[in-house]
Short mmCIF file of C-alpha atoms in Angstrom, two decimals:
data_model
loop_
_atom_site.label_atom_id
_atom_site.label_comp_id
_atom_site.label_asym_id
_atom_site.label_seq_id
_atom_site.Cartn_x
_atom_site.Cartn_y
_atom_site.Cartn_z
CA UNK A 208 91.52 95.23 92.09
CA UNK A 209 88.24 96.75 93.84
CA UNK A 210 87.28 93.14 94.88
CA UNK A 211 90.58 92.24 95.88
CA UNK A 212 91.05 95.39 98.41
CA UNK A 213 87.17 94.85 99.35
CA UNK A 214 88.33 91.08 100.75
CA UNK A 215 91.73 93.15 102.22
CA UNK A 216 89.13 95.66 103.96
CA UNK A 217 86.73 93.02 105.59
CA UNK A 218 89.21 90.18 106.25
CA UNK A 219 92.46 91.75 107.60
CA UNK A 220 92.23 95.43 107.79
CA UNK A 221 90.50 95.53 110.90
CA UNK A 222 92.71 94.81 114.05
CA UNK A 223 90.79 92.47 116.00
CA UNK A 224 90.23 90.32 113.03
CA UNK A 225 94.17 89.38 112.97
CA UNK A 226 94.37 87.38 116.19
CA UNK A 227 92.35 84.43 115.80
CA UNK A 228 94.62 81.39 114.98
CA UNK A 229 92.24 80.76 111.96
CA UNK A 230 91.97 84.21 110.63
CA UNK A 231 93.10 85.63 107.10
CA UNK A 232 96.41 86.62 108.18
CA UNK A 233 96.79 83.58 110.11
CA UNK A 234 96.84 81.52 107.47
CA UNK A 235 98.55 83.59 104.78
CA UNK A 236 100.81 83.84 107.75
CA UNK A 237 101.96 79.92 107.29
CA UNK A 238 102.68 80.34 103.52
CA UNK A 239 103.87 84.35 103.61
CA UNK A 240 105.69 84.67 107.32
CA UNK A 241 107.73 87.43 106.33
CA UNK A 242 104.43 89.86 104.50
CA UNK A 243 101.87 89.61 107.69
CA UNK A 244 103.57 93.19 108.46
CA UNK A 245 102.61 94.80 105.08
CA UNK A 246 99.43 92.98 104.82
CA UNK A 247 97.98 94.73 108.37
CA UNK A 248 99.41 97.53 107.30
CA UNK A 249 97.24 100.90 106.24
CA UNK A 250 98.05 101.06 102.74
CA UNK A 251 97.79 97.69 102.55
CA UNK A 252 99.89 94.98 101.08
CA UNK A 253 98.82 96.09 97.09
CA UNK A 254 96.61 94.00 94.26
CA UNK A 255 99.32 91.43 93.45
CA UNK A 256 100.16 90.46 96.72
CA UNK A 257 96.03 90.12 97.56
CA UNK A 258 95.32 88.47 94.89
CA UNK A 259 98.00 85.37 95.44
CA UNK A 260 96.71 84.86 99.00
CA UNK A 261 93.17 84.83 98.08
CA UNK A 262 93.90 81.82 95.70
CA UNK A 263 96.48 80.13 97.62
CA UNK A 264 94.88 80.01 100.99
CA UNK A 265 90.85 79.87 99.32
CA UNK A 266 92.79 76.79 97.31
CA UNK A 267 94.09 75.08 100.23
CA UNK A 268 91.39 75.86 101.95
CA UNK A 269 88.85 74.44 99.50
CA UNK A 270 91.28 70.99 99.43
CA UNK A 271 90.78 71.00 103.00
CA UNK A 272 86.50 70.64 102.48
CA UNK A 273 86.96 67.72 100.04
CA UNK A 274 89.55 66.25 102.81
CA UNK A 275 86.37 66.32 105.69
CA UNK A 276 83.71 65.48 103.13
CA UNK A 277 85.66 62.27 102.28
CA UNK A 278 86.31 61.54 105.41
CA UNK A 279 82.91 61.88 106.51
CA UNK A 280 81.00 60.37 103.62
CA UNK A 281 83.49 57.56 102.50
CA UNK A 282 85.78 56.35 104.85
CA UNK A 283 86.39 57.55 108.46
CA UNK A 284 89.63 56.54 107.90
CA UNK A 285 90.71 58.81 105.38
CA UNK A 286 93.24 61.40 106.48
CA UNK A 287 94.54 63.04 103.41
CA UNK A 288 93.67 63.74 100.12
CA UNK A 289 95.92 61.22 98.83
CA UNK A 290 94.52 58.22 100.47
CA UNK A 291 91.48 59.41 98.79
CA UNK A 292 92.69 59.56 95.67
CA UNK A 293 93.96 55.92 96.32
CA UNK A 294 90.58 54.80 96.33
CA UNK A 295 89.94 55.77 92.63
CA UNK A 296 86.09 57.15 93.56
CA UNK A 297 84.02 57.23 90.33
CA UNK A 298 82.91 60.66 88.68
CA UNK A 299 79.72 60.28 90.27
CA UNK A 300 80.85 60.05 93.49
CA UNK A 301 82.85 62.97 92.96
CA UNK A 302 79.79 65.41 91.39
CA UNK A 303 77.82 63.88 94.52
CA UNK A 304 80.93 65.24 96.92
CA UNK A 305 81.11 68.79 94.94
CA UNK A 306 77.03 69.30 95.42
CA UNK A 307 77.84 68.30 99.28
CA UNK A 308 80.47 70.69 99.56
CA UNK A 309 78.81 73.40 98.49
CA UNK A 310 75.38 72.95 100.88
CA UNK A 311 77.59 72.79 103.83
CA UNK A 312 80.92 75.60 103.31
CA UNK A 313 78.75 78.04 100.79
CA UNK A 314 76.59 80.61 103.20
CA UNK A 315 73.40 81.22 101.37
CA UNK A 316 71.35 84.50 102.38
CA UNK A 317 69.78 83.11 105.06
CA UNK A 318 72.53 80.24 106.74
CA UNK A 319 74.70 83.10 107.92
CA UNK A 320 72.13 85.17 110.18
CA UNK A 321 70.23 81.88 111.23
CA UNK A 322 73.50 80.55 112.79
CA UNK A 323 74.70 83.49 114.40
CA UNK A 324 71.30 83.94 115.99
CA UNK A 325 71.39 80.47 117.78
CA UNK A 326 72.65 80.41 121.27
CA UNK A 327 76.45 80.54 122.25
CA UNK A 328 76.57 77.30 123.32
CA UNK A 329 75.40 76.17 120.62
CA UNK A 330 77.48 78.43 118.12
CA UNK A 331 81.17 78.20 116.47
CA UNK A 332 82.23 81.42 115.72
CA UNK A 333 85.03 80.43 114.13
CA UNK A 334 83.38 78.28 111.64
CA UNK A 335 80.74 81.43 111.08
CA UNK A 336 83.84 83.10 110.14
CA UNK A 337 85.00 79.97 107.83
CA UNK A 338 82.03 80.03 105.59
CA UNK A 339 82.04 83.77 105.26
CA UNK A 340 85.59 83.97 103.50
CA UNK A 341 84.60 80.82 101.42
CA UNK A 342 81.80 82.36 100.08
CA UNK A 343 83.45 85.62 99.29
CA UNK A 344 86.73 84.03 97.80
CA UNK A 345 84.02 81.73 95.69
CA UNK A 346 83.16 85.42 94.54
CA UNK A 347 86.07 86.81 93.94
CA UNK A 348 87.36 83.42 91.69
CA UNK A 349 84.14 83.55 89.67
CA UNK A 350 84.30 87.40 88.64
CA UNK A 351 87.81 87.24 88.06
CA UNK A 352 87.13 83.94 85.95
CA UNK A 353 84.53 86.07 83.85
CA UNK A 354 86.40 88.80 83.39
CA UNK A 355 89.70 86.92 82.34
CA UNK A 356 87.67 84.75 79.80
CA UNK A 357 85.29 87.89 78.56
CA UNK A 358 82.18 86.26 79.55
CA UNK A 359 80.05 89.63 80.10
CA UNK A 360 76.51 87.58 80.91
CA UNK A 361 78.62 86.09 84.09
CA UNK A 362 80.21 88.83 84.90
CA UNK A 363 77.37 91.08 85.11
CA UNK A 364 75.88 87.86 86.57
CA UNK A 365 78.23 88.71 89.90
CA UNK A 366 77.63 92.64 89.83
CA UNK A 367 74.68 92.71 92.07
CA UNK A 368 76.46 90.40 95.00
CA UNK A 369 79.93 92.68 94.17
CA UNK A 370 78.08 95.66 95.19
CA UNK A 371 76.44 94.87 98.17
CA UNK A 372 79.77 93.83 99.58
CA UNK A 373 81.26 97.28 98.44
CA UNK A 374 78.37 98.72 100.74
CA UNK A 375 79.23 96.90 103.62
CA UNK A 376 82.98 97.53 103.27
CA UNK A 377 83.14 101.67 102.48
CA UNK A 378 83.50 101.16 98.54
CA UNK A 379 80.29 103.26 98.22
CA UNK A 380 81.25 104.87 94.38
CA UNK A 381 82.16 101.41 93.51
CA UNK A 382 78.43 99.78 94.66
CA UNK A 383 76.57 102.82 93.59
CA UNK A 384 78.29 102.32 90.18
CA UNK A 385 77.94 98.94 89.30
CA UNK A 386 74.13 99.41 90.27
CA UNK A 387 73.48 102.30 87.83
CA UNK A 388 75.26 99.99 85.11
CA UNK A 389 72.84 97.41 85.98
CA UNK A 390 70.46 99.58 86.10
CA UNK A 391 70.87 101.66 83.05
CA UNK A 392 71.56 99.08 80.11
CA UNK A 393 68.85 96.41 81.58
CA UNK A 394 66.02 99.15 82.21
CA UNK A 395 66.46 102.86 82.02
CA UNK A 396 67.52 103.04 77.83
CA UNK A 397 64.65 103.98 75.64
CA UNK A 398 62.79 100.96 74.13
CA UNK A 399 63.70 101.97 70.92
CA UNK A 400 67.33 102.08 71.57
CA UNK A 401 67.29 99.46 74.05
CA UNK A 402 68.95 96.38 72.31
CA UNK A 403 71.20 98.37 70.07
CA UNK A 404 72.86 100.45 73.30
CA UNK A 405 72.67 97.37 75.61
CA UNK A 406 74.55 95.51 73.44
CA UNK A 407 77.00 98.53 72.25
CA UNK A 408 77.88 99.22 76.35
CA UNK A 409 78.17 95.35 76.94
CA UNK A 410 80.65 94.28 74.21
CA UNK A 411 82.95 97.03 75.62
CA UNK A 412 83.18 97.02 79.73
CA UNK A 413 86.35 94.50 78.71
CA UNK A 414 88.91 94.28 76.04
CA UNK A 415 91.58 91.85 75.09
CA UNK A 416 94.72 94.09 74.08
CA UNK A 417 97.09 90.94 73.13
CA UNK A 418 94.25 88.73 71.94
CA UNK A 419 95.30 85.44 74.05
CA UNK A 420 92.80 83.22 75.37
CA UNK A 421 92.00 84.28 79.29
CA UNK A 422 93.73 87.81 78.88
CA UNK A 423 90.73 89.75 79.28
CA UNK A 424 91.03 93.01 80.67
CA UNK A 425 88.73 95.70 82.01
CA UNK A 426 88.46 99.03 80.07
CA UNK A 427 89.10 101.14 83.18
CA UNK A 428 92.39 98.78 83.79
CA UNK A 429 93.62 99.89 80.44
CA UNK A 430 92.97 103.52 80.57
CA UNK A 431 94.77 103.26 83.95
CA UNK A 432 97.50 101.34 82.74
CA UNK A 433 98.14 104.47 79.52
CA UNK A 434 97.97 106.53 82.10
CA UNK A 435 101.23 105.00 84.15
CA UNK A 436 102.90 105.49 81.38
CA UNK A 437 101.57 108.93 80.14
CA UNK A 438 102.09 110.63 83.74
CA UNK A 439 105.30 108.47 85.22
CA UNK A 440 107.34 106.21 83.12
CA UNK A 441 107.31 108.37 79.80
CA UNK A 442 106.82 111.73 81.24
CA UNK A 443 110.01 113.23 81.40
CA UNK A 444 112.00 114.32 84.43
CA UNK A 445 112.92 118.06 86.00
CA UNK A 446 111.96 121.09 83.50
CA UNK A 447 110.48 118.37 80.92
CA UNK A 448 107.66 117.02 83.24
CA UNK A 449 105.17 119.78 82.22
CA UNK A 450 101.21 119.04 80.90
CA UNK A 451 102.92 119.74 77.02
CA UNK A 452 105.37 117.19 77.20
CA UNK A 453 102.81 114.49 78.45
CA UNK A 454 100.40 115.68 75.67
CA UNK A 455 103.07 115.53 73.15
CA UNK A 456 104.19 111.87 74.19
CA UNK A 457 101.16 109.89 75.05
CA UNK A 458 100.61 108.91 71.42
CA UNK A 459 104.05 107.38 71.37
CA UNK A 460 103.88 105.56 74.60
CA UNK A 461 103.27 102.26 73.04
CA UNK A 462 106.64 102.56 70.70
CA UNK A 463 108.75 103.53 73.12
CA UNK A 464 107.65 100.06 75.24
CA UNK A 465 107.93 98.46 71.76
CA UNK A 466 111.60 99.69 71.26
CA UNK A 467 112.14 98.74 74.95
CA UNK A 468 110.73 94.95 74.18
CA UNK A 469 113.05 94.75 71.30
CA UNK A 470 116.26 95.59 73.86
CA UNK A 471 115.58 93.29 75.41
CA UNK A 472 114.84 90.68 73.25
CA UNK A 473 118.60 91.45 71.43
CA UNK A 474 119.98 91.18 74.60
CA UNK A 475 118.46 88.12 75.65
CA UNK A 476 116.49 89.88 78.66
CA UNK A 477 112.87 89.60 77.59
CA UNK A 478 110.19 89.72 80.17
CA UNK A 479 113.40 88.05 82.64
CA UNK A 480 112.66 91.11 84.77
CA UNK A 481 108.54 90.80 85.12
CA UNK A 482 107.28 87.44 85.27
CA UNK A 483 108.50 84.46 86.05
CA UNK A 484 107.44 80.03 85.75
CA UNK A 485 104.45 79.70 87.67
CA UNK A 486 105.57 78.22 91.20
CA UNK A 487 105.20 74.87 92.16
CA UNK A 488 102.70 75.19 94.71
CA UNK A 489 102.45 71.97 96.06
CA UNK A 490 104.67 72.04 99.35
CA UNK A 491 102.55 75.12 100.16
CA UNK A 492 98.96 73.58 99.79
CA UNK A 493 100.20 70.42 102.14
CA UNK A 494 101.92 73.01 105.17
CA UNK A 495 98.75 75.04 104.92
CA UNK A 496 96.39 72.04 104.83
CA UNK A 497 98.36 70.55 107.59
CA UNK A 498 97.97 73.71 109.63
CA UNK A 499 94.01 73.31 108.70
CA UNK A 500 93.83 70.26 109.93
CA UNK A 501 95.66 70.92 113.09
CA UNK A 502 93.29 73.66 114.05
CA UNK A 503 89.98 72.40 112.66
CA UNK A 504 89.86 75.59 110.61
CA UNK A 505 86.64 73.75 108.25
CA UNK A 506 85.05 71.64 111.18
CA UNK A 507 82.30 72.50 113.19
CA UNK A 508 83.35 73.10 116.73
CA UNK A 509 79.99 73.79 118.63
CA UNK A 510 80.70 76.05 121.71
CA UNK A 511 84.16 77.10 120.24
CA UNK A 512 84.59 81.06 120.78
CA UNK A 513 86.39 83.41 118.60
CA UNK A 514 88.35 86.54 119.08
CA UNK A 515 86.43 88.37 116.46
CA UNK A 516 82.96 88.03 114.42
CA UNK A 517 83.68 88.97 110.70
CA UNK A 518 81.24 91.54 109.28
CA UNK A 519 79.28 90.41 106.58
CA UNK A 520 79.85 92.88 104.43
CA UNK A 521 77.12 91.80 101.85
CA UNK A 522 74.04 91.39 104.32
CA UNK A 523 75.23 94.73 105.76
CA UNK A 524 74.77 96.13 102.01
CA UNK A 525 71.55 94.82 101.73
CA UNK A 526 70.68 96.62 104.55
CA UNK A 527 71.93 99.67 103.52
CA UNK A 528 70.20 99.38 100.39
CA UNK A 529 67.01 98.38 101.88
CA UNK A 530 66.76 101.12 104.00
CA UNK A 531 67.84 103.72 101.45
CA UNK A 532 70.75 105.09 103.22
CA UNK A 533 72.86 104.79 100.24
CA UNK A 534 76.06 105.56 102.54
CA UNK A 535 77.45 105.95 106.34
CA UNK A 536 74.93 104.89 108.94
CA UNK A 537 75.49 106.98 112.04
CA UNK A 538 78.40 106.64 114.83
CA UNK A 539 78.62 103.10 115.27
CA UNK A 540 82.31 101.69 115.09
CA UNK A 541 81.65 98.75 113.68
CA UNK A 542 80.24 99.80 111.18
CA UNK A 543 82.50 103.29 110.25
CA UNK A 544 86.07 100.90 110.87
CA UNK A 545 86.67 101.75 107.28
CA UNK A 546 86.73 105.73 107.23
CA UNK A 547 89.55 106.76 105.49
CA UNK A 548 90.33 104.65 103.44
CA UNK A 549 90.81 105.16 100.11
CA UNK A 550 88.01 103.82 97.81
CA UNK A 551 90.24 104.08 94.58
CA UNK A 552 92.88 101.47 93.76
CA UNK A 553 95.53 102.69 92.02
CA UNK A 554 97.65 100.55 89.51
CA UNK A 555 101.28 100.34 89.86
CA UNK A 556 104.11 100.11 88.21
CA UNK A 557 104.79 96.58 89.92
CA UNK A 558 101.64 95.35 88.97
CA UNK A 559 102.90 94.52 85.72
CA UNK A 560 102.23 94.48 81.94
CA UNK A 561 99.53 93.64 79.72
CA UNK A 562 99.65 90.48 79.37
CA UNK A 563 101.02 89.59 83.03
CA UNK A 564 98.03 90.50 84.88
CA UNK A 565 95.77 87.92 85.47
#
């Protein structure tokens, strides 16, 4: 959720970034025409609703890359993914494409600041602002990926590059946080307890509450999720909404969502109200790829100007970090646009049950 509203924060929330024809909400624009309001909105448009446009539009987005690289590698002529396909290209040629891609649409630390130091002329702005969401949306898919599957050496893996970005964006509890994890089971614990703590905090940052494959959840999520019900669903209403009800109810919380699993099994209602077939997604990815194409969202346009320059949030972290200032940095705008914010997420009702959350 704190990754999700990080890529909210430095992608959407502020205003000028909402205007250029290939910006976030832009895009998510072509697929979502009728949620652009509640995504620019403050309180922003919520975890589901984030999460869904990061994977659609990185998706299409990615498809879009293997579109240029064939076309530019392979065969000029080449104007869609299908006529690739048609051409039946070998494994080989496809691990050779995939190494491509990622040298020329993932950033490293240095590609961002050497480009955006050469002259305007020479720049594309736009493209600057390209490879910045791919590499944070290849983030945000390959923490979400470890945490899903329970793979804590990956996931701790991503930590460090998670909480630079949480610098740059405002999240400052969030970076400081997932630095003093680091920092305390890899280095601070006393040799003698070292391995035996390490491995006791690591085996239980995530948990698996209905044991299926890929429904890994984080520990905090959880305690969040008892405390929905605890404090809203199953606290009582009017006189009975006091501290000793709550108390008295909590341990029964996960009977009374038992008994209300069995209603709705008798009645033939179960889990009709909460999740639904995954969508076909295919009519989406080709009007958002066509919409790529049309406005060169992955090409290099040298000279081409855009309306804003996304911050990079994680070289701004570094920074911070660097310099020891562990927080806000003085007066400048740019670099305060996300005072006031909330840093806490908050899970919602409508964000579903255990095993719905992905």
């Amino acid at each position: 959720m704190a990754c999700a509203d990080a890529i909210w924060r430095i992608f959407i929330f502020p205003k000028g970034s909402r205007n250029d024809e290939n910006s976030l909400l832009q895009l998510l624009g072509v697929i979502r025409p009728k949620e652009t309001r509640k995504f620019s909105s403050l309180g922003g448009p919520g975890f589901r609703r984030m999460h869904e446009v990061i994977q659609h539009v990185g998706t299409a987005s990615r498809l879009d890359c293997w579109r240029l690289e064939a076309r530019d590698t392979i065969d000029s002529l080449i104007a869609s993914l299908d006529d690739f396909a048609k051409l039946e290209p070998s494994w080989e040629t496809l691990v050779r494409m995939a190494k491509s891609l990622c040298i020329k649409y993932v950033p490293g630390q240095d590609t961002l600041p050497d480009l955006r130091r050469m002259a305007d002329k020479s720049r594309d702005k736009v493209h600057e602002n390209t490879l910045l969401q791919h590499q944070i949306f290849l983030l945000y898919e390959e923490i979400t990926h470890a945490m899903n599957y329970g793979d804590i050496g990956r996931l701790e893996h991503a930590f460090p590059a998670w909480s630079m970005i949480f610098a740059g964006c405002g999240k400052h509890k969030y970076s400081a946080e997932l630095m003093r994890y680091l920092t305390d089971v890899h280095f601070r614990y006393p040799p003698g307890l070292k391995y035996g703590v390490r491995k006791a905090v690591r085996y239980n940052i995530l948990i698996n509450p209905t044991g299926k494959e890929g429904h890994w959840r984080g520990i905090d999520w959880l305690v969040e999720h008892n405390n929905l019900y605890m404090k809203q669903i199953y606290s009582g209403k009017f006189s009975n909404h006091q501290i000793d009800h709550i108390i008295n109810e909590s341990p029964l919380i996960e009977v009374y969502k038992n008994n209300r699993r069995q209603l709705e099994k008798m009645f033939c209602l179960a889990r009709k109200g909460t999740k639904h077939a995954s969508p076909d997604m295919t009519s989406t990815y080709k009007k958002l790829s066509a919409y790529m194409a049309e406005k060169k969202t992955n090409e290099r346009v040298p000279s081409r100007s855009a309306k804003y320059v996304v911050t990079n949030a994680m070289e701004k972290g570094m920074e911070m970090v660097r310099e020891r200032r562990g927080g806000r940095t003085g007066g400048d705008p740019v670099k305060d646009q996300w005072d006031g914010l909330p840093e806490e997420t908050e899970i919602g009702e409508d964000d579903g049950d255990l095993e719905d959350l992905v």
